[in-house]
Coordinates of C-alpha atoms in Angstrom, one line a residue:
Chain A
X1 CA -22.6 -40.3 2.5
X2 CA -20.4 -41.7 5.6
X3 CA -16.5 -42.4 4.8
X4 CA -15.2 -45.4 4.8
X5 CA -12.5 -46.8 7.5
X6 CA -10.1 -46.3 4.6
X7 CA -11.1 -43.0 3.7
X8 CA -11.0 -41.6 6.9
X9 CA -7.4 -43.4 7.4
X10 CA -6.1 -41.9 4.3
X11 CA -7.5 -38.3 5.1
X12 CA -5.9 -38.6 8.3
X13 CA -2.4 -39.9 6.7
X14 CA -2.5 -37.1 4.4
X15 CA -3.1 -35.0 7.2
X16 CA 0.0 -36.3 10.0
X17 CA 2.5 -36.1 7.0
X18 CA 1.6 -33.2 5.9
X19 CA 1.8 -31.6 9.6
X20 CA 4.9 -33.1 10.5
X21 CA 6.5 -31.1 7.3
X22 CA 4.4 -28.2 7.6
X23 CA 4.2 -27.2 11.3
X24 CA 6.3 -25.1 13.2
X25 CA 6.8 -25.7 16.8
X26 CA 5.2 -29.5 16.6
X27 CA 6.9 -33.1 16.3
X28 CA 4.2 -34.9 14.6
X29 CA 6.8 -38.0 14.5
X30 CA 5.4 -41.0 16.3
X31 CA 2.1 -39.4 16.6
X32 CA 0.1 -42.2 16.9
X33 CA 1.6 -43.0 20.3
X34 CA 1.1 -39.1 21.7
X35 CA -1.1 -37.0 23.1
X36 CA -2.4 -34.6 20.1
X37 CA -3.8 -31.7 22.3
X38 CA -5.3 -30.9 25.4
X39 CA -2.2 -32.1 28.0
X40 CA 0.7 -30.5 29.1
X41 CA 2.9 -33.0 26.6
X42 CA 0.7 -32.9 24.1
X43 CA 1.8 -32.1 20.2
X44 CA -0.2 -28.6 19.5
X45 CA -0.7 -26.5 21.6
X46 CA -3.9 -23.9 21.2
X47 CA -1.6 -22.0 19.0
X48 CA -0.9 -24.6 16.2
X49 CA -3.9 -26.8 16.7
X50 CA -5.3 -24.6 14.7
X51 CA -2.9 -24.9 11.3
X52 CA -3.6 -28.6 12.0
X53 CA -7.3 -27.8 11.8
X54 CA -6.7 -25.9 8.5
X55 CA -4.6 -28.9 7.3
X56 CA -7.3 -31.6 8.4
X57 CA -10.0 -29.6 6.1
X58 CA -7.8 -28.7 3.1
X59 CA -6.8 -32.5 3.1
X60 CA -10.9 -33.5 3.6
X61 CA -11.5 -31.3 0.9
X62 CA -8.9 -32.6 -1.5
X63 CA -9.8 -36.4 -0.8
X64 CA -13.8 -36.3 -0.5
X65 CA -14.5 -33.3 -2.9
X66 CA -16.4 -32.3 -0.4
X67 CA -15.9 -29.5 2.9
X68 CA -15.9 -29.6 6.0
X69 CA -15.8 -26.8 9.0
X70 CA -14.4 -28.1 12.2
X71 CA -15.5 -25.3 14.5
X72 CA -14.3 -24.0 17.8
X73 CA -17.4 -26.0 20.0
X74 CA -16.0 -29.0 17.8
X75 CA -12.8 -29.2 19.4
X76 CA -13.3 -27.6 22.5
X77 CA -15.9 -30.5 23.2
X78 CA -15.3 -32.2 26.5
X79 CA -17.6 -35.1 26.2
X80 CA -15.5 -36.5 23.6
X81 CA -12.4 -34.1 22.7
X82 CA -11.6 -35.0 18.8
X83 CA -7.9 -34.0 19.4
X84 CA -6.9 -35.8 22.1
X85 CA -5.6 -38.6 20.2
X86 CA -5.5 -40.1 16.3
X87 CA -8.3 -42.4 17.3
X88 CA -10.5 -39.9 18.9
X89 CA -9.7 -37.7 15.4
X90 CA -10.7 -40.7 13.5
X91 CA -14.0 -41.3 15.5
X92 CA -14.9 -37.3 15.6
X93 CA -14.4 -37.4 11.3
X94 CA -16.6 -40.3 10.9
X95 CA -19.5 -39.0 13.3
X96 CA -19.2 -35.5 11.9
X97 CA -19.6 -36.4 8.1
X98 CA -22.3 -39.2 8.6
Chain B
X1 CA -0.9 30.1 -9.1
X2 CA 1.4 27.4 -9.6
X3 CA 4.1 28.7 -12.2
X4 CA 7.3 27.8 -13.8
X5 CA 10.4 28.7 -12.3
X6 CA 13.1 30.4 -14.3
X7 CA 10.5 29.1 -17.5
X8 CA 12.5 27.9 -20.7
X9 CA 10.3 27.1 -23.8
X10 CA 11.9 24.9 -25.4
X11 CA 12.1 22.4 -22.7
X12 CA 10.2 19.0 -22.5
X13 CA 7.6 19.6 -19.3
X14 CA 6.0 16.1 -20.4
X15 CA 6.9 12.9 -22.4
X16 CA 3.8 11.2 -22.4
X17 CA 3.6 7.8 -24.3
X18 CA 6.5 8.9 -26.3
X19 CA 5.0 12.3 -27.1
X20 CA 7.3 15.8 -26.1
X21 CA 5.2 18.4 -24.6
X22 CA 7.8 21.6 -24.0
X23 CA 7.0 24.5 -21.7
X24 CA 6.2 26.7 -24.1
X25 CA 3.5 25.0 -25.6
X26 CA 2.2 23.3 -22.7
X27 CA 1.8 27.3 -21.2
X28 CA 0.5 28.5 -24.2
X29 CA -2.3 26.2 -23.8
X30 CA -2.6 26.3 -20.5
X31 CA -3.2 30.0 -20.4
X32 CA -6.2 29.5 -22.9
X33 CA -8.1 27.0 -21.1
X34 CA -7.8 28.8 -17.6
X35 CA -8.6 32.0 -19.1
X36 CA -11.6 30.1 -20.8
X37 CA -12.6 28.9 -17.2
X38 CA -12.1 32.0 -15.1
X39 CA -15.3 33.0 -17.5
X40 CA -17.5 30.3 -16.2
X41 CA -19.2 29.9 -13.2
X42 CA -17.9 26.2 -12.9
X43 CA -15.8 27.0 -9.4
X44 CA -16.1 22.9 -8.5
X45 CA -14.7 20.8 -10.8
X46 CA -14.4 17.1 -10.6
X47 CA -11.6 15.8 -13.6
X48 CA -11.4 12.1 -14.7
X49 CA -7.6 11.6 -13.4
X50 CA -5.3 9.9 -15.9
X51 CA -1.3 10.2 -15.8
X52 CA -1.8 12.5 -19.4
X53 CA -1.2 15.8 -20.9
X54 CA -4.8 16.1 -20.9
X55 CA -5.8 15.8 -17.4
X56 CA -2.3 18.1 -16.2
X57 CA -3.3 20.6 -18.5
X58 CA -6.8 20.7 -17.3
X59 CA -5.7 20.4 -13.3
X60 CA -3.4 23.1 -13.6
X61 CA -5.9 24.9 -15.1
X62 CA -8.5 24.8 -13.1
X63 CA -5.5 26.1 -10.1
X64 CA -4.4 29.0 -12.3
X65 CA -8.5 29.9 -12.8
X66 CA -8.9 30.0 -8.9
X67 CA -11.2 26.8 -9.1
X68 CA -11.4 23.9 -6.8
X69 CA -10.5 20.7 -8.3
X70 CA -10.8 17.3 -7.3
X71 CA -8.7 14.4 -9.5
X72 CA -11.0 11.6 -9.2
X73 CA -10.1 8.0 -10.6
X74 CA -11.9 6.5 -13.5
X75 CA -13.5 3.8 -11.6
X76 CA -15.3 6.1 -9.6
X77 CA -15.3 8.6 -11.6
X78 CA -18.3 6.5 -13.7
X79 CA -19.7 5.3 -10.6
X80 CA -22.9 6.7 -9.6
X81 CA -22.8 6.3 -5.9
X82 CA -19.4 7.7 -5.7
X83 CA -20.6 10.9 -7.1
X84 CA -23.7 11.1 -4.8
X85 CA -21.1 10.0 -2.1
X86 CA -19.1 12.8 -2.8
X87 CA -21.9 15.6 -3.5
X88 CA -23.7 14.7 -0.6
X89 CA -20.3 14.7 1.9
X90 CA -19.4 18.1 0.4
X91 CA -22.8 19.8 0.3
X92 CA -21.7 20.5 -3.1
X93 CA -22.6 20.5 -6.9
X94 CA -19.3 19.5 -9.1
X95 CA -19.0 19.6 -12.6
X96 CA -17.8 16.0 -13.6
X97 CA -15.7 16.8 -16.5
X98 CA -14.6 13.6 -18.2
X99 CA -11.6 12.7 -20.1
X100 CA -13.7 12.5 -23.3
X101 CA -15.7 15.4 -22.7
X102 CA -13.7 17.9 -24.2
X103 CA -16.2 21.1 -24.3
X104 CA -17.0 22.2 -20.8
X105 CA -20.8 22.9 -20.2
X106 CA -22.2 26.0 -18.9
X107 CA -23.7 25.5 -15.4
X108 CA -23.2 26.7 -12.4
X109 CA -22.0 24.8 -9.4
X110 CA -23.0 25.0 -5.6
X111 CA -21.9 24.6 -2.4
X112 CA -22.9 24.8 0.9
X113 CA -19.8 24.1 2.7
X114 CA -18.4 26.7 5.0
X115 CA -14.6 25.5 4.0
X116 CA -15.5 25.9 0.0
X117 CA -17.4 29.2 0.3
X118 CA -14.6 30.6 2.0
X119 CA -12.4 29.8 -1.2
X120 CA -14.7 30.1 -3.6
X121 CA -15.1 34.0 -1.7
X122 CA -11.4 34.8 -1.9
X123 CA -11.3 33.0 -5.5
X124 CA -8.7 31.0 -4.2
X125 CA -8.1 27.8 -5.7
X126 CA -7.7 24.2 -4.1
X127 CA -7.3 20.8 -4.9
X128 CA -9.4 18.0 -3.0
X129 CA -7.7 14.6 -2.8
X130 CA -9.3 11.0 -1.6
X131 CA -7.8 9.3 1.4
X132 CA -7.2 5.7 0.5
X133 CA -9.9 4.3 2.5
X134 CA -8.0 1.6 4.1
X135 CA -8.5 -0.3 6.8
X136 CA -12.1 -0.1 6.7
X137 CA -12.6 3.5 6.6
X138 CA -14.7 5.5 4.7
X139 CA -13.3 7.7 2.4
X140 CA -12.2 11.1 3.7
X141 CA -12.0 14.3 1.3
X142 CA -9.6 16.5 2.2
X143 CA -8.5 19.9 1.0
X144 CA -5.4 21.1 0.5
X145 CA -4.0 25.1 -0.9
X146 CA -1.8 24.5 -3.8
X147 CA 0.3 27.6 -2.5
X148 CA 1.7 26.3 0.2
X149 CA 3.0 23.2 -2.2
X150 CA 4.5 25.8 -4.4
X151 CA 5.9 27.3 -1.3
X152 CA 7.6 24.2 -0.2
X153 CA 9.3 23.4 -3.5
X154 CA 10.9 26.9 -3.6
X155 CA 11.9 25.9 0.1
X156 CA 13.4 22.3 -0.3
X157 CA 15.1 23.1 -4.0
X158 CA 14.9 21.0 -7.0
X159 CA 16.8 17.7 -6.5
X160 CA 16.0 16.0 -10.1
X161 CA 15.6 16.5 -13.3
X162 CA 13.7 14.0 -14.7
X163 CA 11.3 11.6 -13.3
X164 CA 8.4 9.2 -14.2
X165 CA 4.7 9.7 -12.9
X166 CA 4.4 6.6 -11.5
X167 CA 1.8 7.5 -8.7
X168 CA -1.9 8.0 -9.9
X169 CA -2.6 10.8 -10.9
X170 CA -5.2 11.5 -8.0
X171 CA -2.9 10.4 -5.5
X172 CA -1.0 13.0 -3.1
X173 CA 2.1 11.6 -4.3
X174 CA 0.9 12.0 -7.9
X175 CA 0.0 15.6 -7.6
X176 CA 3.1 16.3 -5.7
X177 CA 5.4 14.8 -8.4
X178 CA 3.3 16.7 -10.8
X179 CA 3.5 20.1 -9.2
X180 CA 7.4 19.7 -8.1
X181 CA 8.2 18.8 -11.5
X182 CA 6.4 21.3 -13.3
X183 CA 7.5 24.2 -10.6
X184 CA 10.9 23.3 -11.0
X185 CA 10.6 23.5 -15.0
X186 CA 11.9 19.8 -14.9
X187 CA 10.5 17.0 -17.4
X188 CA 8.0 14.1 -16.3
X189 CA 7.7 11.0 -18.5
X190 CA 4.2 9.6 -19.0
X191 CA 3.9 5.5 -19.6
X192 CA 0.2 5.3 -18.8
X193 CA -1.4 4.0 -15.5
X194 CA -0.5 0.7 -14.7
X195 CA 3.6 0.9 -15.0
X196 CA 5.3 -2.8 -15.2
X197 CA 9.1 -3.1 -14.1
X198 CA 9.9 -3.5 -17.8
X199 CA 7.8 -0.2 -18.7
X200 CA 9.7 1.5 -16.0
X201 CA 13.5 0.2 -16.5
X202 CA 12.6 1.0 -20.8
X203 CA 11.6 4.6 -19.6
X204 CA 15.0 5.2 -17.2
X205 CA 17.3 4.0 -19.4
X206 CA 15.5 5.8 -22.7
X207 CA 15.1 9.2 -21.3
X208 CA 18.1 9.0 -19.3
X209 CA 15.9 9.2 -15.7
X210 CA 17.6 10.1 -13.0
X211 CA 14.7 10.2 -10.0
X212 CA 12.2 7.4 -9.3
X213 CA 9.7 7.2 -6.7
X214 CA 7.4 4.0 -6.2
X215 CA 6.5 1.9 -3.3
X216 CA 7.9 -1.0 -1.8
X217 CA 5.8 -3.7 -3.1
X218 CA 6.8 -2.2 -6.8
X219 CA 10.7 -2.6 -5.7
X220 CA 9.4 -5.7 -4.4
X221 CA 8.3 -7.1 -7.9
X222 CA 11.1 -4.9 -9.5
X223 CA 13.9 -7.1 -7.6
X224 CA 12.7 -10.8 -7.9
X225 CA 11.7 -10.0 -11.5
X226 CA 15.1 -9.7 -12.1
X227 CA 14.5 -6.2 -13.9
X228 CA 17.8 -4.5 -11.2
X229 CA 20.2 -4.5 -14.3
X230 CA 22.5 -1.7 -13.4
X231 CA 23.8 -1.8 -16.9
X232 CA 20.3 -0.6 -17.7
X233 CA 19.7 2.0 -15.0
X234 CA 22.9 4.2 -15.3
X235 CA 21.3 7.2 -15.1
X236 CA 19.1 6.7 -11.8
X237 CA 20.9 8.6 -8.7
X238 CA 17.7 8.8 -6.6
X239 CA 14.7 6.5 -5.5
X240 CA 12.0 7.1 -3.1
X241 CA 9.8 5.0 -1.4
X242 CA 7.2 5.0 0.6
X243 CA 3.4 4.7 1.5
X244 CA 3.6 1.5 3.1
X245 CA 7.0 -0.1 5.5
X246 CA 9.8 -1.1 3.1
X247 CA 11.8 -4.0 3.2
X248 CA 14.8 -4.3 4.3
X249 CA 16.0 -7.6 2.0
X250 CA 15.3 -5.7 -0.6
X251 CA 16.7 -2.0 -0.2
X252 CA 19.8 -4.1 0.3
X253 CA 19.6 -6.2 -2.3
X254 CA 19.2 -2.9 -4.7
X255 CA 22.0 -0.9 -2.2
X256 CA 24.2 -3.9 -3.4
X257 CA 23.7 -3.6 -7.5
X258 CA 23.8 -0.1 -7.2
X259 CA 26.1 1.0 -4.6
X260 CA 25.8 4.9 -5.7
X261 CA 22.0 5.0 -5.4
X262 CA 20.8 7.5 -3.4
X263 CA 17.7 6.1 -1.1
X264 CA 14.9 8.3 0.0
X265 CA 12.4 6.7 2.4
X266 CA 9.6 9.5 2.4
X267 CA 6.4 9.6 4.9
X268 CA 3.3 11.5 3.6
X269 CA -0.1 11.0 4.5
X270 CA -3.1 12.7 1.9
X271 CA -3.6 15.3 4.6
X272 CA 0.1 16.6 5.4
X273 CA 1.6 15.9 1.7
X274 CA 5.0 14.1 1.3
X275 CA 7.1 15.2 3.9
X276 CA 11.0 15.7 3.7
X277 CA 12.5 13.1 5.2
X278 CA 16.3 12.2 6.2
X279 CA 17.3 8.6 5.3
X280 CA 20.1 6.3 6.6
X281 CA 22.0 5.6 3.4
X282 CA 23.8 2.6 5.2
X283 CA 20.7 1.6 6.4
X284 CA 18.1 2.7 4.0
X285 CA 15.0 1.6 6.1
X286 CA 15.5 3.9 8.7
X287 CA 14.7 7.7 8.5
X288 CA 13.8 10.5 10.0
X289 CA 11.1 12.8 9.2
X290 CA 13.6 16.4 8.5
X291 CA 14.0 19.6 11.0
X292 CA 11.2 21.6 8.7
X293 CA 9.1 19.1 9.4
X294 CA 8.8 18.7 12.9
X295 CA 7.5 15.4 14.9
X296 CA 6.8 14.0 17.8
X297 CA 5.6 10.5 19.5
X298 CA 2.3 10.4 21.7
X299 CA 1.0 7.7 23.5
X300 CA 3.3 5.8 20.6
X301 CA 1.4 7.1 17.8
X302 CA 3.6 9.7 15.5
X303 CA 1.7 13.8 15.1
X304 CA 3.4 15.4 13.3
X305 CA 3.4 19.6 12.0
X306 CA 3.9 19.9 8.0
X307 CA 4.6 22.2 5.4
X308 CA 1.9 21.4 3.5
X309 CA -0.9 20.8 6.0
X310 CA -4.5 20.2 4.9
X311 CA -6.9 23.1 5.1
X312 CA -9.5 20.3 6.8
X313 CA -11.4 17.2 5.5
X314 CA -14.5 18.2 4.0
X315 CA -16.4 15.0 5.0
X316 CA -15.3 14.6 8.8
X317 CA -13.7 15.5 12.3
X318 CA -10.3 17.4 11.5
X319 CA -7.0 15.3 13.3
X320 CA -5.4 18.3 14.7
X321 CA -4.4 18.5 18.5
X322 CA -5.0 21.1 20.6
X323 CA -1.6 23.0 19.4
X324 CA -1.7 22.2 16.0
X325 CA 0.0 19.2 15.2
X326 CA -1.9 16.1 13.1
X327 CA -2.7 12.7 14.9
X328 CA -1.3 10.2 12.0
X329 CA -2.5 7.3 13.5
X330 CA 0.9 5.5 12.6
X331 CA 2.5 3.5 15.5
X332 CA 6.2 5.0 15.3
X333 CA 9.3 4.3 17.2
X334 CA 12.5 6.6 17.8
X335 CA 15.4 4.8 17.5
X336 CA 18.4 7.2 17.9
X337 CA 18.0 9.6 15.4
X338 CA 15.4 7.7 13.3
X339 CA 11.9 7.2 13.0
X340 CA 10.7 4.1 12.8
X341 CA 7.1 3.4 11.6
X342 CA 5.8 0.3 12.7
X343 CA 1.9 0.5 11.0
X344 CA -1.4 1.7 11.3
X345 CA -2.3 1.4 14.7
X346 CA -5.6 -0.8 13.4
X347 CA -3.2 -3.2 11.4
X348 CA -1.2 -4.5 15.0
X349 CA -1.9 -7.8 15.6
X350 CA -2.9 -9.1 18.9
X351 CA -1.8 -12.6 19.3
X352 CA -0.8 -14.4 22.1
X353 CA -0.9 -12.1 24.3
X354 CA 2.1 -10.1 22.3
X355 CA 1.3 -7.4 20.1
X356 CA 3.0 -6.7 16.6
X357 CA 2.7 -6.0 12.7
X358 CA 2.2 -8.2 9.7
X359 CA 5.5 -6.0 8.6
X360 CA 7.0 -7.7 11.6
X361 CA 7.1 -11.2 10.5
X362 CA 7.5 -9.9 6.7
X363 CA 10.8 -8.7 7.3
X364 CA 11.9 -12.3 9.1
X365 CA 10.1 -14.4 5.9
X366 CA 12.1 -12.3 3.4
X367 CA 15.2 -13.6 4.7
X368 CA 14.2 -16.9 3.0
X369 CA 16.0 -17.2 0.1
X370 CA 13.1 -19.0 -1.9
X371 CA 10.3 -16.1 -1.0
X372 CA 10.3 -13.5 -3.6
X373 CA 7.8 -11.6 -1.3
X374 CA 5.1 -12.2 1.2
X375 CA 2.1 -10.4 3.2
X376 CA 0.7 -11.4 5.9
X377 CA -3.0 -11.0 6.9
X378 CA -4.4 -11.7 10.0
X379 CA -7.9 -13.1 10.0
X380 CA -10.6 -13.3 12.6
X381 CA -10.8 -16.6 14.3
X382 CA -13.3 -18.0 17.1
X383 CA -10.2 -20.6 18.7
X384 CA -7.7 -18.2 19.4
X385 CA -8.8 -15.0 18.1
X386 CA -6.8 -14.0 15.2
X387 CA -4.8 -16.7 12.7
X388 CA -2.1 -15.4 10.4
X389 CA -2.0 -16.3 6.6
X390 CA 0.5 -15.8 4.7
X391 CA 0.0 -15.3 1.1
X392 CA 4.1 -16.2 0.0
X393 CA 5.3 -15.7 -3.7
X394 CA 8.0 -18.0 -4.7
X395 CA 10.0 -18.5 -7.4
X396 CA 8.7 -20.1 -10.5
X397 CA 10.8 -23.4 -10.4
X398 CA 10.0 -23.9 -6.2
X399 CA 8.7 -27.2 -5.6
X400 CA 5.3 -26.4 -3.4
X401 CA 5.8 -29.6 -0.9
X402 CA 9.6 -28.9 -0.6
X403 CA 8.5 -25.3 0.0
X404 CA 6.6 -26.0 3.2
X405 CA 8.8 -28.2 4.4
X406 CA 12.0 -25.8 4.5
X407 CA 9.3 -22.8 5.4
X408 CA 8.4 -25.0 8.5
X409 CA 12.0 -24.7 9.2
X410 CA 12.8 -21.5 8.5
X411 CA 9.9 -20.4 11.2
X412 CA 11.8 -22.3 14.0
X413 CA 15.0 -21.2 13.2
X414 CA 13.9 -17.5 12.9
X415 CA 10.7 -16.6 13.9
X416 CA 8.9 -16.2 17.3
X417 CA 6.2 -19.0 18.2
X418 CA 3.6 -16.4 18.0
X419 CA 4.5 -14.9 14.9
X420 CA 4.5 -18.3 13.2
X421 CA 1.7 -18.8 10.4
X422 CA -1.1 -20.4 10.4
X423 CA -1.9 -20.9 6.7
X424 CA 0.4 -20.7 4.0
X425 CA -1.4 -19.5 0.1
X426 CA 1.7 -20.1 -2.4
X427 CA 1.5 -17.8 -5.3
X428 CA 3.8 -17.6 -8.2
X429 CA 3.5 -13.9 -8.7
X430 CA 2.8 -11.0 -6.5
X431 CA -0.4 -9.0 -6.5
X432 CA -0.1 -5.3 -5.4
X433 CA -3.2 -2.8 -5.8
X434 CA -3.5 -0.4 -8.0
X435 CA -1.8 1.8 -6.6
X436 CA 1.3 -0.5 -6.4
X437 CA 0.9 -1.5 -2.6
X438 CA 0.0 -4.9 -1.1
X439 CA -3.5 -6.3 -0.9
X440 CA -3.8 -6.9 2.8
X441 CA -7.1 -9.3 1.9
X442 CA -7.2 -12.8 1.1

């Protein structure tokens, strides 16, 4: 079953607020205007990206009921890399659960 | 033959659940059993270990006899495979006598191994213990000549005179405390297997203890659980600790209450015994392993020559260099005159292109005043190679969101990027094995 705009805005919420308290080493504040990763001014860095990976499936998991495993070919993908920015993340959620 | 010295009847060897076993009768017994044994042609014995009269009185036994005895823990004690496991390592027939089985059976026992013949041969006795097994390795046998325990008692002098038998009974440590105490004619107080701070502080202050060694996970749970009442622990003048790093938080925190306590931070390994070790009273994580014993750092990995060394592992390659000294496979630092033991060499964390131990960034998250304890595993990942968890115990009334929050702090005001966790499991109490040492698994 796809998610809906609002459910994949609300997992993503869930997600930002709980990175920008939970992460060390990442400003998460204004994220929706920055580069997440993958450039040198980016927010994570290959370090934390992945606690922000482990965020965005516990947060998934808590809203949905259901999982979801965001692997290494996932967000290493160059066609369309998920983590470049919150819309990207957005677009790379939807198509992965549909 | 493991005797008394300087034997007074009268005196309690054991208190065990509340129940005095003095020297004379303990002996008196004793001497029946072994002289029961020495007539049988059981010269392998496997015994069902439990921290009782029962199981001492059959161990020391079995020494006196001239038989070779292995303690064995319950759980594998009744598990099939373990015994074909161990028969089939040793080349070797045991009798499996079990704490319930009070009549011993008439049959012989074999072996083919060229280390146990030789005993058996000389009717010398042994004891076998079981390496832990951690990190992934198998379990190793090893076999060790109670004389030369003996030996090093007489050696080092008595330093208590009453302790509890905290360790497992099939542990090195447990044997050691067993055979020190009863060498020394001193008393050991029995609360069972699975000892709680409350069981332990009840036992100190009702038998007027005054030498307790655990581990540091155990003073770990002993602190936070707010069981350090010094009104309750007058009589203690000695704790050791070892089998895993200690903390420093909490040595302090304990150094603080009990300002007079004297700290012994030990270093043993199943294969060399507990050795002797010299400890930094100011500074109670640092020791140094003592003169008898001497050391020495290769390639960063600590070797060391005991007292008590192992006659050999009956089950694989012996760890002895070319001039006699034991490869311990701990990574170890000198720092002045102390030894500092950073972890197993297969526990170091390769991250970032640094190198370090979970014990590492334990000692840094202790500092937080919220964390009552923490342990950090490091698990496989395809990104960057290996992520760090940290399974954290807080305190009861800790708000989990608020928590993570001032933990994300804490990190950047203390901690190295690299060392920073990835995952964060909040637990509201501690989990330690049995064997009172942190589960390094999620």
């Amino acid at each position: 079953m796809s998610l809906t705009e609002a459910q994949l805005s609300e997992i993503i919420t869930a997600s930002l607020n709980r990175a920008l308290n939970e992460i060390p080493g990442a400003d998460f504040s204004d994220a929706d205007k920055k580069i997440l990763f993958g450039k040198p001014d980016a927010i994570l860095d290959s370090l934390n990206l992945v606690s922000f990976v482990f965020i965005i499936e516990e947060e998934f998991e808590r809203l949905t009921g259901r999982t979801i495993k965001i692997t290494t070919q996932d967000v290493l993908s160059s066609n369309a890399p998920p983590f470049m920015n919150l819309n990207s993340l957005k677009q790379f959620l939807s198509k992965k659960e549909s | 033959m493991v005797k008394v010295n300087n034997p007074q009847d009268h005196k309690p060897f054991l208190v065990d659940q509340g129940c005095v076993v003095t020297y004379g009768e303990f002996d008196t017994q004793k001497k029946q059993l072994s002289q029961y044994l020495k007539q049988t042609s059981l010269n392998f014995i496997v015994l069902e270990a439990e921290n009782n009269t029962k199981t001492y009185m059959r161990f020391l036994s079995c020494l006196d006899a001239g038989k070779i005895v292995f303690l064995c823990p319950s759980y594998q004690f009744r598990d099939a495979s373990f015994r074909e496991f161990v028969e089939s390592e040793t080349g070797t027939t045991f009798y499996w006598w079990s704490s319930s089985g009070d009549s011993v059976v008439s049959r012989a026992t074999v072996t083919s191994h060229s280390l146990l013949t030789r005993l058996e041969d000389l009717k010398q006795a042994g004891f076998i213990v079981r390496t832990s097994g951690s990190s992934g390795q198998r379990f190793k046998l090893v076999l060790h000549n109670p004389e030369n325990f003996v030996r090093k008692y007489h050696q080092i002098g008595c330093h208590f005179d009453k302790t509890i038998a905290f360790s497992p009974a099939e542990s090195i440590a447990g044997i050691e405390t067993l055979l020190e105490t009863y060498t020394h004619g001193k008393t050991l107080i029995c609360g069972g297997d699975r000892l709680s701070p409350a069981s332990v502080v009840s036992m100190i202050e009702k038998y007027d203890v005054d030498y307790f060694q655990t581990t540091p996970s155990f003073l770990n749970l002993f602190v936070y659980s707010g069981y350090l009442l010094p009104e309750r622990l007058k009589s203690l003048k000695k704790i050791a600790f070892g089998s895993e790093p200690p903390q420093g938080p909490i040595l302090m925190e304990i150094k603080k209450k009990l300002p007079d306590l004297i700290f012994m931070h030990t270093y043993g390994m199943s294969e060399i015994g507990i050795l002797k070790t010299m400890t930094n009273q100011d500074i109670p994580m640092e020791h140094t392993i003592d003169s008898i014993n001497p050391f020495r750092i290769s390639d960063g990995f600590l070797e060391v020559k005991s007292l008590t060394p192992m006659l050999g592992y009956l089950n694989a390659e012996n760890p002895y260099t070319d001039d006699g000294w034991v490869k311990t496979m701990d990574v170890a630092q000198v720092n002045g005159n102390y030894l500092k033991i950073l972890g197993r060499a297969s526990d170091q964390i390769n991250l970032a292109g640094r190198k370090f131990y979970p014990s590492e960034v334990e000692e840094h998250l202790l500092e937080m005043c919220e964390i009552n304890d923490v342990t950090i595993i490091p698990v496989p990942n395809e990104l960057i190679g290996t992520v760090l968890v940290a399974k954290v115990t807080v305190m009861p009334e800790i708000d989990e969101a608020t928590f993570r929050k001032s933990f994300k702090s804490f990190c950047e005001a203390h901690l190295p990027f690299y060392m920073f966790p990835h995952k964060i499991q909040i637990l509201r109490s501690s989990e330690v094995s049995p064997r009172s040492k942190k589960i390094r698994k999620l």
